[in-house]
N, CA and C of each residue as an Amber inpcrd file, in Angstrom:
protein
   408
  25.4090000  33.5940000 -62.1630000  26.1620000  34.4280000 -61.2690000
  25.3100000  34.7200000 -60.0380000  25.9450000  34.6930000 -58.9050000
  25.2910000  34.9990000 -57.6370000  26.0030000  36.1950000 -57.0210000
  25.2140000  37.1240000 -56.5010000  25.7580000  38.2770000 -55.7870000
  25.0340000  38.3850000 -54.4560000  25.7910000  38.7230000 -53.4150000
  25.2100000  38.8940000 -52.0900000  25.4820000  40.3090000 -51.6040000
  24.4070000  40.9630000 -51.1690000  24.5000000  42.2530000 -50.4960000
  24.3200000  41.9480000 -49.0120000  25.3910000  42.0540000 -48.2540000
  25.3370000  41.7090000 -46.8320000  25.5250000  42.9570000 -45.9810000
  24.9250000  42.9270000 -44.8140000  25.0650000  44.0300000 -43.8720000
  24.1130000  43.8420000 -42.7180000  24.3710000  44.5860000 -41.6620000
  23.5030000  44.5130000 -40.4950000  22.1730000  45.1910000 -40.7970000
  21.1850000  44.9270000 -39.9660000  19.8630000  45.5310000 -40.1040000
  20.0080000  47.0560000 -40.1310000  19.3480000  47.6820000 -41.1020000
  19.3860000  49.1330000 -41.2110000  20.5670000  49.6840000 -41.9930000
  21.3320000  48.8150000 -42.6350000  22.5310000  49.2720000 -43.3500000
  22.2710000  49.6360000 -44.8120000  21.0280000  49.5340000 -45.2770000
  20.7050000  49.9380000 -46.6460000  20.6740000  48.8160000 -47.6660000
  20.6370000  47.5800000 -47.2070000  20.6240000  46.4360000 -48.1320000
  19.3950000  46.4410000 -49.0320000  18.2320000  46.6780000 -48.4430000
  16.9950000  46.6340000 -49.2290000  16.9840000  47.7310000 -50.2770000
  17.4230000  48.9270000 -49.9310000  17.4710000  50.0010000 -50.9250000
  18.3940000  49.6150000 -52.0740000  19.5320000  49.0130000 -51.7630000
  20.4670000  48.6010000 -52.8160000  19.8580000  47.5510000 -53.7380000
  19.1680000  46.5600000 -53.1640000  18.6070000  45.4960000 -54.0010000
  17.4160000  46.0190000 -54.8090000  16.6340000  46.9470000 -54.2350000
  15.5480000  47.5810000 -54.9940000  16.1220000  48.3650000 -56.1710000
  17.1770000  49.1420000 -55.9130000  17.8270000  49.9090000 -56.9800000
  18.3830000  48.9810000 -58.0550000  18.9630000  47.8720000 -57.6340000
  19.5160000  46.8880000 -58.5680000  18.4240000  46.3710000 -59.5010000
  17.2840000  45.9890000 -58.9240000  16.1640000  45.4630000 -59.7170000
  15.5970000  46.5300000 -60.6450000  15.3920000  47.7300000 -60.1230000
  14.8230000  48.8060000 -60.9380000  15.7370000  49.1790000 -62.0970000
  17.0180000  49.2460000 -61.8410000  17.9700000  49.5930000 -62.9040000
  17.9900000  48.5140000 -63.9820000  18.0270000  47.2600000 -63.5830000
  18.0490000  46.1560000 -64.5540000  16.7780000  46.1280000 -65.3900000
  15.6590000  46.5330000 -64.8090000  14.3790000  46.4810000 -65.5310000
  14.2830000  47.5270000 -66.6340000  15.1730000  48.4900000 -66.6490000
  15.1670000  49.5170000 -67.7030000  15.6290000  48.9530000 -69.0380000
  16.3300000  47.8370000 -69.0030000  16.7900000  47.1700000 -70.2190000
  15.7100000  46.1810000 -70.6470000  15.1330000  46.4010000 -71.7990000
  14.0110000  45.5740000 -72.2650000  14.3840000  44.1010000 -72.4040000
  15.6700000  43.8020000 -72.5190000  16.1000000  42.4130000 -72.6930000
  16.0590000  41.6320000 -71.3780000  15.9310000  42.3470000 -70.2700000
  15.9680000  41.6950000 -68.9630000  14.5780000  41.5130000 -68.3810000
  14.2490000  40.2800000 -68.0450000  13.0790000  40.0190000 -67.2210000
  13.5660000  39.9630000 -65.7900000  12.9600000  40.7520000 -64.9110000
  13.4230000  40.8410000 -63.5290000  12.3200000  40.3650000 -62.5900000
  12.6950000  39.4960000 -61.6660000  11.7810000  38.9970000 -60.6430000
  12.3220000  39.4220000 -59.2870000  11.4620000  40.0110000 -58.4640000
  11.8430000  40.4340000 -57.1160000  11.0460000  39.5970000 -56.1290000
  11.7410000  38.8740000 -55.2680000  11.1010000  37.9860000 -54.2960000
  11.3590000  38.5340000 -52.8970000  10.2830000  38.6980000 -52.1370000
  10.3980000  39.2000000 -50.7700000   9.5190000  38.3490000 -49.8620000
   9.6290000  38.5710000 -48.5680000   8.8410000  37.7840000 -47.6180000
   7.5010000  38.4360000 -47.2830000   7.2390000  39.6280000 -47.8140000
   5.9540000  40.3060000 -47.6310000   5.7790000  41.3320000 -48.7530000
   4.7270000  42.1460000 -48.6700000   4.4080000  43.0900000 -49.7570000
   4.9290000  44.5040000 -49.5410000   5.6900000  44.7670000 -48.4950000
   5.9720000  46.1530000 -48.1290000   6.7330000  46.9470000 -49.1920000
   7.5150000  46.3180000 -50.0400000   8.2900000  47.0700000 -51.0420000
   7.7300000  46.9550000 -52.4560000   6.5590000  46.3910000 -52.5940000
   5.9710000  46.1620000 -53.9120000   5.8710000  47.4610000 -54.7220000
   5.5270000  48.5570000 -54.0770000   5.3190000  49.8080000 -54.8060000
   6.5950000  50.6310000 -54.9600000   7.7170000  50.1100000 -54.4750000
   9.0080000  50.7640000 -54.6770000   9.7000000  50.2650000 -55.9440000
   9.0740000  49.3220000 -56.6050000   9.6440000  48.7320000 -57.8190000
   8.9580000  49.2810000 -59.0600000   9.7140000  49.4010000 -60.1300000
   9.1240000  49.7910000 -61.4160000   8.1150000  48.7230000 -61.8320000
   7.1270000  49.1340000 -62.6160000   6.0730000  48.1860000 -62.9990000
   6.5950000  47.0510000 -63.8780000   7.7620000  47.2060000 -64.4650000
   8.3420000  46.1460000 -65.2950000   8.8970000  44.9820000 -64.4680000
   9.1170000  45.2130000 -63.1890000   9.6630000  44.1770000 -62.3070000
   8.5140000  43.3120000 -61.7930000   8.6450000  42.0150000 -61.9710000
   7.6340000  41.0970000 -61.4210000   7.9180000  40.9020000 -59.9380000
   6.9060000  41.1200000 -59.1310000   7.0550000  41.0130000 -57.6830000
   6.3450000  39.7600000 -57.1830000   7.0100000  39.0130000 -56.3010000
   6.3930000  37.8360000 -55.6970000   6.5800000  37.9070000 -54.1820000
   5.4780000  37.7760000 -53.4640000   5.5180000  37.6650000 -52.0140000
   5.6590000  36.1810000 -51.6830000   6.8810000  35.7570000 -51.4280000
   7.1380000  34.3390000 -51.1480000   6.5410000  33.9110000 -49.8150000
   6.2220000  34.8750000 -48.9660000   5.5840000  34.5500000 -47.6990000
   4.2360000  33.8720000 -47.8790000   3.6180000  34.0630000 -49.0290000
   2.3210000  33.4490000 -49.3170000   2.4420000  31.9860000 -49.7470000
   3.6660000  31.4940000 -49.9150000   3.8640000  30.1470000 -50.4400000
   4.3880000  29.1510000 -49.4090000   4.4320000  29.5540000 -48.1420000
   4.8190000  28.6240000 -47.0680000   6.1710000  27.9560000 -47.3170000
   7.1270000  28.7210000 -47.8180000   8.4740000  28.1910000 -48.0490000
   9.1730000  28.1010000 -46.6970000   9.6090000  26.9020000 -46.3350000
  10.1680000  26.7120000 -44.9960000  11.6450000  26.3070000 -44.9790000
  12.1920000  25.9280000 -46.1240000  13.6000000  25.5280000 -46.1060000
  14.2580000  25.8020000 -47.4550000  15.5480000  25.5230000 -47.5080000
  16.3260000  25.8260000 -48.7050000  15.9050000  24.9940000 -49.9100000
  15.4800000  23.7780000 -49.6860000  15.0500000  22.9260000 -50.8060000
  13.7630000  23.4560000 -51.4370000  12.8410000  23.9030000 -50.5980000
  11.5990000  24.4790000 -51.1210000  11.8820000  25.7760000 -51.8820000
  12.7870000  26.5990000 -51.3590000  13.1100000  27.8530000 -52.0380000
  13.7590000  27.5760000 -53.3890000  14.6560000  26.6120000 -53.4400000
  15.2990000  26.2730000 -54.7060000  14.2670000  25.7890000 -55.7230000
  13.3400000  24.9470000 -55.3030000  12.2710000  24.4890000 -56.1860000
  11.3830000  25.6310000 -56.6460000  11.0930000  26.5490000 -55.7460000
  10.2940000  27.7330000 -56.0670000  10.9870000  28.5630000 -57.1520000
  12.2850000  28.7880000 -56.9860000  13.0460000  29.5800000 -57.9580000
  13.1430000  28.8630000 -59.3030000  13.3670000  27.5610000 -59.2770000
  13.4200000  26.7850000 -60.5220000  12.0780000  26.8550000 -61.2400000
  10.9880000  26.7710000 -60.4980000   9.6580000  26.8820000 -61.0930000
   9.4190000  28.2420000 -61.7100000   9.8900000  29.2900000 -61.0430000
   9.7380000  30.6470000 -61.5840000  10.4890000  30.7840000 -62.9060000
  11.6830000  30.2120000 -62.9680000  12.4680000  30.2660000 -64.2050000
  11.7770000  29.4710000 -65.3050000  11.2410000  28.3230000 -64.9550000
  10.5500000  27.4770000 -65.9280000   9.3470000  28.1860000 -66.5370000
   8.6230000  28.9250000 -65.7310000   7.4070000  29.5910000 -66.1950000
   7.6640000  30.9320000 -66.8730000   8.8630000  31.4730000 -66.7090000
   9.1860000  32.7890000 -67.2580000  10.5360000  32.7160000 -67.9580000
  10.5250000  32.2750000 -69.2040000  11.7640000  32.0360000 -69.9480000
  12.6240000  33.2840000 -70.1080000  12.0250000  34.4710000 -69.9720000
  12.7730000  35.7050000 -70.2060000  13.4600000  36.2440000 -68.9530000
  13.3370000  35.5860000 -67.8260000  13.9630000  36.0850000 -66.5980000
  15.4790000  35.9770000 -66.7090000  16.1420000  37.1030000 -66.4610000
  17.6000000  37.0840000 -66.4420000  18.1480000  37.5270000 -65.0850000
  17.2610000  38.0540000 -64.2240000  17.6870000  38.4970000 -62.8980000
  16.5970000  38.1660000 -61.8840000  17.0040000  37.5260000 -60.7990000
  16.1010000  37.2840000 -59.6760000  16.7410000  37.8910000 -58.4350000
  16.0110000  38.8030000 -57.7990000  16.4650000  39.4410000 -56.5700000
  15.6850000  38.8610000 -55.3990000  16.3920000  38.4210000 -54.3820000
  15.7570000  37.8850000 -53.1740000  16.1110000  38.7840000 -52.0020000
  15.1140000  39.4950000 -51.5040000  15.3370000  40.3500000 -50.3450000
  15.0810000  39.5350000 -49.0830000  15.8350000  39.8270000 -48.0460000
  15.6570000  39.1860000 -46.7380000  15.7920000  37.6630000 -46.8230000
  16.8820000  37.2110000 -47.4090000  17.1170000  35.7760000 -47.6190000
  16.9330000  34.9580000 -46.3410000  17.5210000  35.4130000 -45.2450000
  17.4400000  34.6370000 -44.0010000  16.0250000  34.6040000 -43.4290000
  15.2180000  35.6050000 -43.7200000  13.8170000  35.5900000 -43.2780000
  12.9930000  34.6250000 -44.1220000  13.3480000  34.5190000 -45.3920000
  12.5900000  33.6390000 -46.2790000  12.6450000  32.1850000 -45.8290000
  13.8290000  31.7250000 -45.4330000  13.9480000  30.3000000 -45.0960000
  14.5200000  30.0300000 -43.7080000  14.8060000  31.0810000 -42.9610000
  15.2660000  30.9270000 -41.5730000  16.3740000  29.8730000 -41.4510000
  17.4710000  30.1470000 -42.1390000  18.5940000  29.2130000 -42.1530000
  19.8260000  29.8830000 -41.5500000  20.6230000  29.1080000 -40.8600000
  21.9150000  29.5810000 -40.3990000  22.8340000  29.5320000 -41.6170000
  23.4810000  30.6270000 -41.9140000  24.2760000  30.6990000 -43.1480000
  25.3560000  29.6300000 -43.2300000  25.8920000  29.2100000 -42.1130000
  26.9240000  28.1570000 -42.1620000  26.3550000  26.8420000 -42.6870000
  25.0250000  26.7080000 -42.6450000  24.3620000  25.5040000 -43.1460000
  23.8040000  25.6770000 -44.5600000  24.1850000  26.7530000 -45.2300000
  23.5920000  27.0640000 -46.5380000  24.4730000  26.6990000 -47.7350000
  25.5680000  26.0120000 -47.5070000  26.4830000  25.6960000 -48.6090000
  25.7830000  24.8980000 -49.7080000  24.9990000  23.8900000 -49.3360000
  24.2650000  23.0820000 -50.3160000  23.3990000  23.9840000 -51.1900000
  22.6670000  24.8920000 -50.5690000  21.7750000  25.7760000 -51.3140000
  22.5500000  26.6080000 -52.3300000  23.6380000  27.2180000 -51.9200000
  24.3930000  28.0850000 -52.8280000  25.0850000  27.2960000 -53.9400000
  25.5010000  26.0840000 -53.6590000  26.0560000  25.2410000 -54.7290000
  24.9910000  24.9510000 -55.7810000  23.7890000  24.6150000 -55.3460000
  22.6950000  24.3240000 -56.2900000  22.2200000  25.5820000 -57.0020000
  22.2050000  26.7050000 -56.2930000  21.8010000  27.9730000 -56.9070000
  22.7800000  28.3620000 -58.0150000  24.0620000  28.1080000 -57.8020000
  25.0700000  28.3940000 -58.8260000  24.8400000  27.5360000 -60.0680000
  24.4860000  26.2770000 -59.8780000  24.1830000  25.3930000 -61.0150000
  22.9650000  25.9130000 -61.7690000  21.9180000  26.2780000 -61.0370000
  20.6990000  26.8210000 -61.6450000  21.0110000  28.0970000 -62.4280000
  21.8330000  28.9430000 -61.8480000  22.2310000  30.1920000 -62.4920000
  22.9810000  29.9330000 -63.7940000  23.9550000  29.0470000 -63.7480000
  24.7490000  28.7380000 -64.9410000  23.9190000  28.0600000 -66.0250000
  23.0970000  27.1300000 -65.6240000  22.2990000  26.3560000 -66.5650000
  21.2800000  27.2120000 -67.3170000  20.6810000  28.1690000 -66.6110000
  19.6040000  28.9640000 -67.2130000  19.9900000  30.4170000 -67.4680000
  21.2590000  30.7610000 -67.2480000  21.7640000  32.1150000 -67.4990000
  20.9550000  33.1650000 -66.7390000  20.7290000  32.8840000 -65.4610000
  19.9950000  33.7940000 -64.5880000  20.9370000  34.2830000 -63.4970000
  20.9430000  35.5890000 -63.2810000  21.7360000  36.1780000 -62.2090000
  20.8640000  36.2630000 -60.9520000  21.4430000  35.9240000 -59.8110000
  20.7360000  36.0190000 -58.5370000  21.4250000  37.0610000 -57.6670000
  20.6270000  37.9520000 -57.0830000  21.1340000  38.9250000 -56.1220000
  20.3330000  38.7320000 -54.8380000  21.0300000  38.4970000 -53.7370000
  20.3780000  38.2410000 -52.4590000  20.8200000  39.2660000 -51.4340000
  19.8790000  39.7460000 -50.6370000  20.2610000  40.5630000 -49.4880000
  20.2560000  39.6560000 -48.2620000  21.3080000  39.7950000 -47.4600000
  21.4960000  38.9260000 -46.2980000  21.8060000  39.7990000 -45.0820000
  20.9920000  39.6820000 -44.0460000  21.2200000  40.4340000 -42.8110000
  22.3010000  39.7470000 -41.9840000  23.5120000  40.1190000 -42.2860000
  24.6730000  39.5420000 -41.6000000  25.8550000  40.4650000 -41.8710000
  26.6360000  40.7180000 -40.8460000  27.8510000  41.4910000 -41.0380000
  28.7360000  40.7260000 -42.0240000  29.2170000  41.3840000 -43.0800000
  30.0470000  40.6760000 -44.0640000  31.2360000  39.9380000 -43.4370000
  31.7750000  40.4720000 -42.3590000  32.9130000  39.8280000 -41.6920000
  32.5180000  38.5060000 -41.0350000  31.2220000  38.3250000 -40.7860000
  30.7500000  37.1080000 -40.1190000  30.2210000  36.0520000 -41.0840000
  30.2590000  36.3180000 -42.3750000  29.7710000  35.3440000 -43.3530000
  30.6900000  34.1220000 -43.3980000  30.1280000  32.9470000 -43.6350000
  30.9800000  31.7740000 -43.8460000  31.8990000  32.0150000 -45.0460000
  33.0740000  31.4590000 -45.0010000  34.0820000  31.6980000 -46.0400000
  33.5830000  31.3670000 -47.4430000  32.7570000  30.3230000 -47.5880000
  32.3010000  29.9300000 -48.9220000  31.3870000  30.9700000 -49.5700000
  30.8840000  31.9370000 -48.8060000  30.0230000  32.9820000 -49.3720000
  30.7870000  34.2440000 -49.7650000  32.0140000  34.3840000 -49.3160000
  32.7810000  35.6060000 -49.5790000  32.9370000  35.9070000 -51.0640000
  33.0130000  34.8800000 -51.8950000  33.2050000  35.1060000 -53.3310000
  31.9960000  35.7660000 -53.9890000  30.8520000  35.7500000 -53.3070000
  29.6340000  36.3330000 -53.8700000  29.3810000  37.7690000 -53.4190000
  30.1430000  38.2530000 -52.4530000  29.9020000  39.5890000 -51.8980000
  30.1070000  40.6970000 -52.9220000  29.1910000  41.6530000 -52.9010000
  29.3730000  42.8600000 -53.7280000  29.3190000  44.0750000 -52.8270000
């Protein structure tokens, strides 16, 4: 399952995704991974949430990010939720060009029973139509 939290800068997306990760981490059955482009929110997460600064891994496109996420799942069999904050900053992609990525992410999610929650700095009304089904 994929969920997208969309909104303009300053609309509270990061707080929502942090709350989502923290709440999910209260359930011992859930392994939660939080991926961001820097370390600024590391201390806003419960200690049960695994934090990764993807900015340290030189991820430059959607294919690299997908491989990064697949590798994280491979190394952590207990992960059931992956939160990606600042999706567009992570890979600097125009959302209209992201259909391939979301199709593959859905396959990865279904295959490994991992839920993905992404924050996207974009007015929900301006999202490409293929992303509307993921909006929360």
